[in-house]
Amino acid sequence: GQQLNQSPQSMFIQEGEDVSMNCTSSSIFNTWLWYKQDPGEGPVLLIALYKAGELTSNGRLTAQFGITRKDSFLNISASIPSDVGIYFCAGRGGGTYKYIFGTGTRLKVLA
Amino acid sequence: DAGVTQSPTHLIKTRGQQVTLRCSPKSGHDTVSWYQQALGQGPQFIFQYYEEEERQRGNFPDRFSGHQFPNYSSELNVNALLLGDSALYLCASRPGLAYSGGANVLTFGAGSRLTVL
């Protein structure tokens, strides 16, 4: 099935470091969502973006809607052990209800 | 405020059997979508229900069918199970399709883990 390209695929970082990940699409999107999924759980919404160029923060998390409308970025500042998990981007184009999800970025934080 | 609830949480079936998964949307939501998440992959859109009708369908065979009830709850049915149907099935709800902006956000349940042997 169709999936968005997310990078990096996985990363190990030290506690306190900043993290950056991105998501790219071949299609233009009107909405970008970022989710975090813990083992055995469903995805939990972190940030929603609705406009090209939009920059939105949620605590230590900041996400941006790329100006080309084909990409989005998520940054986590001063990572902590509970940031461990899988981060997914999801995009939705015009004229459709479905979201297309990325392949996921697996984050591991070393204390 | 109850979130999205799904049942059962885990189940094991054999090839050729049929399965029904259930979902109750978050309070105030009337639109339900189903996603399939294979191990190590992102969720894949199966279909969405609003006003008891299937509004959009992803690239899944007719073996996958659904239903939405007047109380907005939903069921996902899969017939003639294949080994490849083993996955986490996620239900997501949102406010009505008439809304835009923040209403586009999906709230997910914890999922139903299906194993086909």
mmCIF file of C-alpha atoms in Angstrom:
data_model
loop_
_atom_site.group_PDB
_atom_site.id
_atom_site.type_symbol
_atom_site.label_atom_id
_atom_site.label_comp_id
_atom_site.label_asym_id
_atom_site.label_seq_id
_atom_site.Cartn_x
_atom_site.Cartn_y
_atom_site.Cartn_z
ATOM 1 C CA GLY A 1 0.000 0.000 0.000
ATOM 2 C CA GLN A 2 0.936 3.636 -0.395
ATOM 3 C CA GLN A 3 3.124 5.073 2.344
ATOM 4 C CA LEU A 4 4.994 8.322 2.786
ATOM 5 C CA ASN A 5 8.765 8.352 3.070
ATOM 6 C CA GLN A 6 9.970 9.101 6.568
ATOM 7 C CA SER A 7 13.550 9.587 7.614
ATOM 8 C CA PRO A 8 15.455 8.562 9.481
ATOM 9 C CA GLN A 9 13.992 5.073 9.772
ATOM 10 C CA SER A 10 15.396 4.767 13.295
ATOM 11 C CA MET A 11 17.669 6.684 15.601
ATOM 12 C CA PHE A 12 19.436 6.277 18.898
ATOM 13 C CA ILE A 13 20.094 9.493 20.772
ATOM 14 C CA GLN A 14 21.351 10.559 24.157
ATOM 15 C CA GLU A 15 18.950 12.029 26.684
ATOM 16 C CA GLY A 16 18.929 15.799 26.344
ATOM 17 C CA GLU A 17 19.712 15.847 22.629
ATOM 18 C CA ASP A 18 17.464 17.394 20.010
ATOM 19 C CA VAL A 19 15.815 15.184 17.394
ATOM 20 C CA SER A 20 14.747 15.974 13.842
ATOM 21 C CA MET A 21 12.754 13.840 11.452
ATOM 22 C CA ASN A 22 10.960 14.483 8.212
ATOM 23 C CA CYS A 23 8.329 13.122 5.908
ATOM 24 C CA THR A 24 8.033 13.530 2.147
ATOM 25 C CA SER A 25 5.307 12.890 -0.372
ATOM 26 C CA SER A 26 4.987 12.872 -4.133
ATOM 27 C CA SER A 27 1.543 14.454 -3.741
ATOM 28 C CA ILE A 28 0.396 17.784 -2.374
ATOM 29 C CA PHE A 29 -1.360 17.628 0.982
ATOM 30 C CA ASN A 30 -3.776 19.985 2.731
ATOM 31 C CA THR A 31 -3.259 18.540 6.198
ATOM 32 C CA TRP A 32 -0.283 17.012 7.945
ATOM 33 C CA LEU A 33 -0.563 15.160 11.235
ATOM 34 C CA TRP A 34 2.173 13.790 13.487
ATOM 35 C CA TYR A 35 1.455 10.829 15.761
ATOM 36 C CA LYS A 36 3.418 8.836 18.350
ATOM 37 C CA GLN A 37 2.736 5.156 18.874
ATOM 38 C CA ASP A 38 3.880 3.132 21.866
ATOM 39 C CA PRO A 39 4.023 -0.693 21.782
ATOM 40 C CA GLY A 40 0.570 -2.258 21.959
ATOM 41 C CA GLU A 41 -1.174 1.085 21.666
ATOM 42 C CA GLY A 42 -2.844 3.106 18.978
ATOM 43 C CA PRO A 43 -1.264 6.278 17.570
ATOM 44 C CA VAL A 44 -1.660 9.399 19.691
ATOM 45 C CA LEU A 45 -1.840 12.798 18.022
ATOM 46 C CA LEU A 46 1.067 15.152 18.697
ATOM 47 C CA ILE A 47 0.603 18.035 16.275
ATOM 48 C CA ALA A 48 -1.772 18.960 13.430
ATOM 49 C CA LEU A 49 -0.812 21.319 10.575
ATOM 50 C CA TYR A 50 -3.273 22.881 8.131
ATOM 51 C CA LYS A 51 -1.415 25.533 6.128
ATOM 52 C CA ALA A 52 1.745 25.614 4.033
ATOM 53 C CA GLY A 53 4.595 27.166 6.000
ATOM 54 C CA GLU A 54 2.769 26.738 9.317
ATOM 55 C CA LEU A 55 4.990 26.176 12.345
ATOM 56 C CA THR A 56 3.257 24.704 15.412
ATOM 57 C CA SER A 57 4.593 23.724 18.820
ATOM 58 C CA ASN A 58 3.365 21.373 21.509
ATOM 59 C CA GLY A 59 5.679 21.579 24.497
ATOM 60 C CA ARG A 60 9.107 20.343 23.414
ATOM 61 C CA LEU A 61 7.745 19.323 20.002
ATOM 62 C CA THR A 62 7.689 21.586 16.966
ATOM 63 C CA ALA A 63 6.385 20.667 13.536
ATOM 64 C CA GLN A 64 6.306 22.488 10.231
ATOM 65 C CA PHE A 65 4.145 22.198 7.126
ATOM 66 C CA GLY A 66 6.560 22.444 4.190
ATOM 67 C CA ILE A 67 6.005 25.314 1.768
ATOM 68 C CA THR A 68 5.862 22.924 -1.186
ATOM 69 C CA ARG A 69 3.025 21.107 0.644
ATOM 70 C CA LYS A 70 4.871 17.870 -0.093
ATOM 71 C CA ASP A 71 6.812 17.578 3.132
ATOM 72 C CA SER A 72 6.673 18.084 6.861
ATOM 73 C CA PHE A 73 9.180 18.136 9.686
ATOM 74 C CA LEU A 74 9.072 17.263 13.377
ATOM 75 C CA ASN A 75 11.612 18.390 15.941
ATOM 76 C CA ILE A 76 11.890 17.248 19.538
ATOM 77 C CA SER A 77 14.031 19.350 21.836
ATOM 78 C CA ALA A 78 15.882 18.099 24.914
ATOM 79 C CA SER A 79 14.743 14.483 24.529
ATOM 80 C CA ILE A 80 13.791 12.448 27.588
ATOM 81 C CA PRO A 81 13.412 8.660 28.023
ATOM 82 C CA SER A 82 9.626 8.768 27.601
ATOM 83 C CA ASP A 83 10.092 10.096 24.064
ATOM 84 C CA VAL A 84 10.909 6.519 23.059
ATOM 85 C CA GLY A 85 8.435 5.195 20.509
ATOM 86 C CA ILE A 86 7.519 5.253 16.855
ATOM 87 C CA TYR A 87 6.649 8.565 15.247
ATOM 88 C CA PHE A 88 4.372 8.622 12.209
ATOM 89 C CA CYS A 89 3.490 11.401 9.855
ATOM 90 C CA ALA A 90 0.162 11.345 8.032
ATOM 91 C CA GLY A 91 -0.987 13.491 5.133
ATOM 92 C CA ARG A 92 -4.334 14.151 3.514
ATOM 93 C CA GLY A 93 -4.934 15.724 0.146
ATOM 94 C CA GLY A 94 -7.940 17.579 -1.158
ATOM 95 C CA GLY A 95 -11.074 15.701 -2.168
ATOM 96 C CA THR A 96 -10.326 12.687 -0.001
ATOM 97 C CA TYR A 97 -11.069 11.531 3.503
ATOM 98 C CA LYS A 98 -8.197 9.122 3.852
ATOM 99 C CA TYR A 99 -4.876 9.823 5.485
ATOM 100 C CA ILE A 100 -1.707 8.299 4.088
ATOM 101 C CA PHE A 101 0.787 7.385 6.774
ATOM 102 C CA GLY A 102 4.544 7.360 6.718
ATOM 103 C CA THR A 103 6.776 4.376 7.311
ATOM 104 C CA GLY A 104 7.610 5.576 10.818
ATOM 105 C CA THR A 105 10.705 6.764 12.677
ATOM 106 C CA ARG A 106 11.722 4.585 15.612
ATOM 107 C CA LEU A 107 13.279 6.670 18.361
ATOM 108 C CA LYS A 108 15.347 5.239 21.189
ATOM 109 C CA VAL A 109 16.722 7.487 23.903
ATOM 110 C CA LEU A 110 19.764 6.456 25.887
ATOM 111 C CA ALA A 111 19.768 7.743 29.441
ATOM 112 C CA ASP B 1 -14.669 11.487 28.365
ATOM 113 C CA ALA B 2 -14.283 8.041 26.810
ATOM 114 C CA GLY B 3 -11.959 7.811 23.866
ATOM 115 C CA VAL B 4 -12.228 5.333 21.025
ATOM 116 C CA THR B 5 -12.812 1.815 22.325
ATOM 117 C CA GLN B 6 -12.184 -1.353 20.358
ATOM 118 C CA SER B 7 -12.916 -5.012 20.974
ATOM 119 C CA PRO B 8 -11.590 -7.594 21.153
ATOM 120 C CA THR B 9 -8.022 -6.549 21.944
ATOM 121 C CA HIS B 10 -6.496 -9.792 20.706
ATOM 122 C CA LEU B 11 -7.815 -12.729 18.731
ATOM 123 C CA ILE B 12 -6.506 -15.729 16.861
ATOM 124 C CA LYS B 13 -8.206 -17.216 13.815
ATOM 125 C CA THR B 14 -7.326 -19.816 11.214
ATOM 126 C CA ARG B 15 -7.209 -19.384 7.472
ATOM 127 C CA GLY B 16 -10.613 -19.290 5.827
ATOM 128 C CA GLN B 17 -12.446 -18.150 8.940
ATOM 129 C CA GLN B 18 -14.324 -14.910 9.348
ATOM 130 C CA VAL B 19 -13.791 -12.197 11.962
ATOM 131 C CA THR B 20 -15.759 -9.217 13.262
ATOM 132 C CA LEU B 21 -14.086 -6.325 15.033
ATOM 133 C CA ARG B 22 -15.983 -3.626 16.880
ATOM 134 C CA CYS B 23 -15.428 0.051 17.552
ATOM 135 C CA SER B 24 -17.141 2.749 19.598
ATOM 136 C CA PRO B 25 -16.104 6.263 18.584
ATOM 137 C CA LYS B 26 -15.073 9.026 20.912
ATOM 138 C CA SER B 27 -17.954 10.921 22.462
ATOM 139 C CA GLY B 28 -19.123 13.628 20.069
ATOM 140 C CA HIS B 29 -17.655 11.933 17.000
ATOM 141 C CA ASP B 30 -19.848 10.465 14.292
ATOM 142 C CA THR B 31 -17.352 9.441 11.610
ATOM 143 C CA VAL B 32 -15.357 6.228 11.855
ATOM 144 C CA SER B 33 -12.405 5.018 9.803
ATOM 145 C CA TRP B 34 -10.641 1.664 9.871
ATOM 146 C CA TYR B 35 -6.928 1.185 9.279
ATOM 147 C CA GLN B 36 -4.788 -1.936 8.994
ATOM 148 C CA GLN B 37 -1.295 -1.801 10.459
ATOM 149 C CA ALA B 38 1.016 -4.660 9.548
ATOM 150 C CA LEU B 39 4.017 -5.292 11.782
ATOM 151 C CA GLY B 40 6.666 -2.631 11.267
ATOM 152 C CA GLN B 41 4.500 -0.571 8.918
ATOM 153 C CA GLY B 42 2.371 2.524 9.092
ATOM 154 C CA PRO B 43 -1.435 2.266 9.163
ATOM 155 C CA GLN B 44 -3.188 1.678 5.817
ATOM 156 C CA PHE B 45 -6.660 3.111 5.174
ATOM 157 C CA ILE B 46 -9.389 0.494 4.739
ATOM 158 C CA PHE B 47 -12.581 2.577 4.645
ATOM 159 C CA GLN B 48 -14.538 5.357 6.331
ATOM 160 C CA TYR B 49 -18.161 5.433 7.492
ATOM 161 C CA TYR B 50 -20.394 8.442 8.013
ATOM 162 C CA GLU B 51 -24.183 8.489 8.409
ATOM 163 C CA GLU B 52 -24.140 4.691 8.198
ATOM 164 C CA GLU B 53 -22.683 4.719 4.701
ATOM 165 C CA GLU B 54 -19.244 3.816 3.393
ATOM 166 C CA ARG B 55 -17.874 7.145 2.122
ATOM 167 C CA GLN B 56 -14.468 6.126 0.853
ATOM 168 C CA ARG B 57 -12.565 2.886 0.473
ATOM 169 C CA GLY B 58 -8.868 2.124 0.299
ATOM 170 C CA ASN B 59 -7.184 -0.551 -1.772
ATOM 171 C CA PHE B 60 -8.611 -3.543 0.053
ATOM 172 C CA PRO B 61 -10.540 -6.500 -1.427
ATOM 173 C CA ASP B 62 -14.249 -7.068 -0.970
ATOM 174 C CA ARG B 63 -13.450 -9.589 1.767
ATOM 175 C CA PHE B 64 -13.203 -6.507 3.954
ATOM 176 C CA SER B 65 -16.588 -5.028 4.735
ATOM 177 C CA GLY B 66 -17.995 -2.779 7.373
ATOM 178 C CA HIS B 67 -21.041 -1.336 8.961
ATOM 179 C CA GLN B 68 -21.957 1.709 10.989
ATOM 180 C CA PHE B 69 -24.864 1.707 13.392
ATOM 181 C CA PRO B 70 -27.224 4.569 14.321
ATOM 182 C CA ASN B 71 -25.261 5.144 17.554
ATOM 183 C CA TYR B 72 -22.149 5.741 15.364
ATOM 184 C CA SER B 73 -20.397 2.553 16.465
ATOM 185 C CA SER B 74 -18.893 0.441 13.719
ATOM 186 C CA GLU B 75 -17.876 -3.082 12.799
ATOM 187 C CA LEU B 76 -15.177 -4.368 10.500
ATOM 188 C CA ASN B 77 -15.744 -7.796 8.984
ATOM 189 C CA VAL B 78 -13.109 -9.828 7.201
ATOM 190 C CA ASN B 79 -14.113 -13.012 5.381
ATOM 191 C CA ALA B 80 -11.995 -15.907 4.124
ATOM 192 C CA LEU B 81 -9.029 -14.909 6.270
ATOM 193 C CA LEU B 82 -5.539 -15.155 4.813
ATOM 194 C CA LEU B 83 -2.239 -15.318 6.643
ATOM 195 C CA GLY B 84 -1.495 -11.841 5.310
ATOM 196 C CA ASP B 85 -4.494 -10.429 7.144
ATOM 197 C CA SER B 86 -2.562 -10.758 10.403
ATOM 198 C CA ALA B 87 -2.200 -7.180 11.650
ATOM 199 C CA LEU B 88 -3.273 -4.576 14.158
ATOM 200 C CA TYR B 89 -6.650 -3.176 13.110
ATOM 201 C CA LEU B 90 -7.137 0.396 14.220
ATOM 202 C CA CYS B 91 -10.363 2.301 14.454
ATOM 203 C CA ALA B 92 -10.239 6.092 14.308
ATOM 204 C CA SER B 93 -13.023 8.590 14.818
ATOM 205 C CA ARG B 94 -13.500 12.288 14.082
ATOM 206 C CA PRO B 95 -16.304 14.832 14.141
ATOM 207 C CA GLY B 96 -18.664 14.916 11.173
ATOM 208 C CA LEU B 97 -17.433 15.315 7.632
ATOM 209 C CA ALA B 98 -19.239 18.657 7.433
ATOM 210 C CA TYR B 99 -16.578 20.174 9.674
ATOM 211 C CA SER B 100 -13.135 21.288 8.567
ATOM 212 C CA GLY B 101 -9.888 22.397 10.121
ATOM 213 C CA GLY B 102 -9.345 20.844 13.533
ATOM 214 C CA ALA B 103 -12.128 18.384 12.888
ATOM 215 C CA ASN B 104 -9.917 16.604 10.365
ATOM 216 C CA VAL B 105 -7.854 15.117 13.166
ATOM 217 C CA LEU B 106 -8.273 11.386 13.788
ATOM 218 C CA THR B 107 -8.471 9.933 17.293
ATOM 219 C CA PHE B 108 -7.358 6.304 17.358
ATOM 220 C CA GLY B 109 -8.287 3.390 19.565
ATOM 221 C CA ALA B 110 -5.736 0.932 20.923
ATOM 222 C CA GLY B 111 -6.531 -1.548 18.164
ATOM 223 C CA SER B 112 -7.461 -5.192 17.768
ATOM 224 C CA ARG B 113 -4.514 -7.516 17.197
ATOM 225 C CA LEU B 114 -5.541 -10.257 14.742
ATOM 226 C CA THR B 115 -3.360 -13.303 14.225
ATOM 227 C CA VAL B 116 -4.257 -15.703 11.414
ATOM 228 C CA LEU B 117 -2.724 -19.176 11.619
#
